[in-house]
Short mmCIF file of C-alpha atoms in Angstrom, two decimals:
data_model
loop_
_atom_site.label_atom_id
_atom_site.label_comp_id
_atom_site.label_asym_id
_atom_site.label_seq_id
_atom_site.Cartn_x
_atom_site.Cartn_y
_atom_site.Cartn_z
CA MET A 1241 0.11 0.03 -0.04
CA ARG A 1242 1.04 3.69 -0.69
CA GLU A 1243 1.97 5.65 2.47
CA ARG A 1244 -0.08 8.98 2.57
CA ALA A 1245 1.82 12.07 3.83
CA PRO A 1246 0.65 13.33 6.92
CA ARG A 1247 -1.64 16.07 7.15
CA GLU A 1248 -4.00 17.85 9.37
CA PRO A 1249 -7.44 16.67 10.40
CA THR A 1250 -10.04 16.57 7.68
CA GLY A 1251 -12.94 16.92 10.41
CA GLY A 1252 -12.18 20.59 10.65
CA TRP A 1253 -13.89 21.15 13.93
CA SER A 1254 -11.76 21.88 16.98
CA TYR A 1255 -13.34 20.93 20.41
CA LEU A 1256 -11.21 23.67 22.04
CA PRO A 1257 -13.53 26.43 22.02
CA LEU A 1258 -16.48 24.12 23.35
CA ILE A 1259 -14.32 23.05 26.34
CA ILE A 1260 -13.03 26.64 27.01
CA GLY A 1261 -16.85 27.81 27.08
CA LEU A 1262 -17.79 24.94 29.31
CA VAL A 1263 -15.04 25.85 31.83
CA ILE A 1264 -15.95 29.50 31.80
CA GLY A 1265 -19.64 28.81 32.16
CA VAL A 1266 -19.11 26.38 34.95
CA THR A 1267 -16.77 28.88 36.65
CA VAL A 1268 -19.66 31.53 36.20
CA ALA A 1269 -22.19 28.94 37.45
CA THR A 1270 -20.20 28.27 40.59
CA MET A 1271 -19.92 31.70 41.42
CA VAL A 1272 -23.31 32.95 40.91
CA ASP A 1273 -25.03 29.86 41.98
CA GLN A 1274 -26.88 29.55 38.75
CA TRP A 1275 -26.54 26.19 36.93
CA TRP A 1276 -27.78 27.50 33.46
CA TRP A 1277 -24.52 29.43 32.99
CA ALA A 1278 -22.81 25.93 32.41
CA THR A 1279 -25.03 25.72 29.59
CA VAL A 1280 -24.72 29.37 28.13
CA GLY A 1281 -20.82 29.05 28.20
CA THR A 1282 -21.10 25.64 26.64
CA VAL A 1283 -23.35 26.89 23.79
CA ILE A 1284 -21.47 29.97 23.22
CA GLY A 1285 -18.35 27.97 23.14
CA GLY A 1286 -19.91 25.59 20.29
CA VAL A 1287 -20.81 28.51 18.35
CA VAL A 1288 -17.44 30.20 18.52
CA GLY A 1289 -15.83 26.66 17.54
CA ALA A 1290 -18.28 26.63 14.41
CA VAL A 1291 -17.58 29.95 13.17
CA VAL A 1292 -13.93 29.64 13.64
CA SER A 1293 -13.97 26.23 11.76
CA GLY A 1294 -16.26 27.55 8.82
CA LYS A 1295 -13.71 30.52 8.38
CA SER A 1296 -10.68 28.31 8.58
CA ARG A 1297 -12.56 26.08 5.95
CA LYS A 1298 -13.25 28.63 3.61
CA ASN A 1299 -9.82 29.98 3.53
CA ARG A 1300 -8.29 26.73 3.20
CA SER A 1301 -10.44 26.12 -0.10
CA ARG A 1302 -9.77 29.27 -1.29
CA ASP A 1303 -5.72 28.75 -1.08
CA GLU A 1304 -6.54 25.25 -2.63
CA THR A 1305 -8.12 26.76 -5.69
CA ARG A 1306 -5.81 29.47 -5.74
CA PHE A 1307 -2.54 26.95 -5.85
CA SER A 1308 -4.24 24.29 -8.09
CA LYS A 1309 -2.77 23.65 -11.44
CA PRO A 1310 -5.19 24.07 -14.49
#
């Protein structure tokens, strides 16, 4: 079998913003004693992750079309 060159993951979605949002949400929820802040932080983190993933995917596809051979 042919070996493939290592490349970045094709999933394109990072869980880091989701995890950061969860940590911030849980911290705020603990401070104000209202559990729903954990949910708000997680949802906002997920939205940020989706937006960042969409922008990076768009930039990657634009770069691929710019440097592709005719």
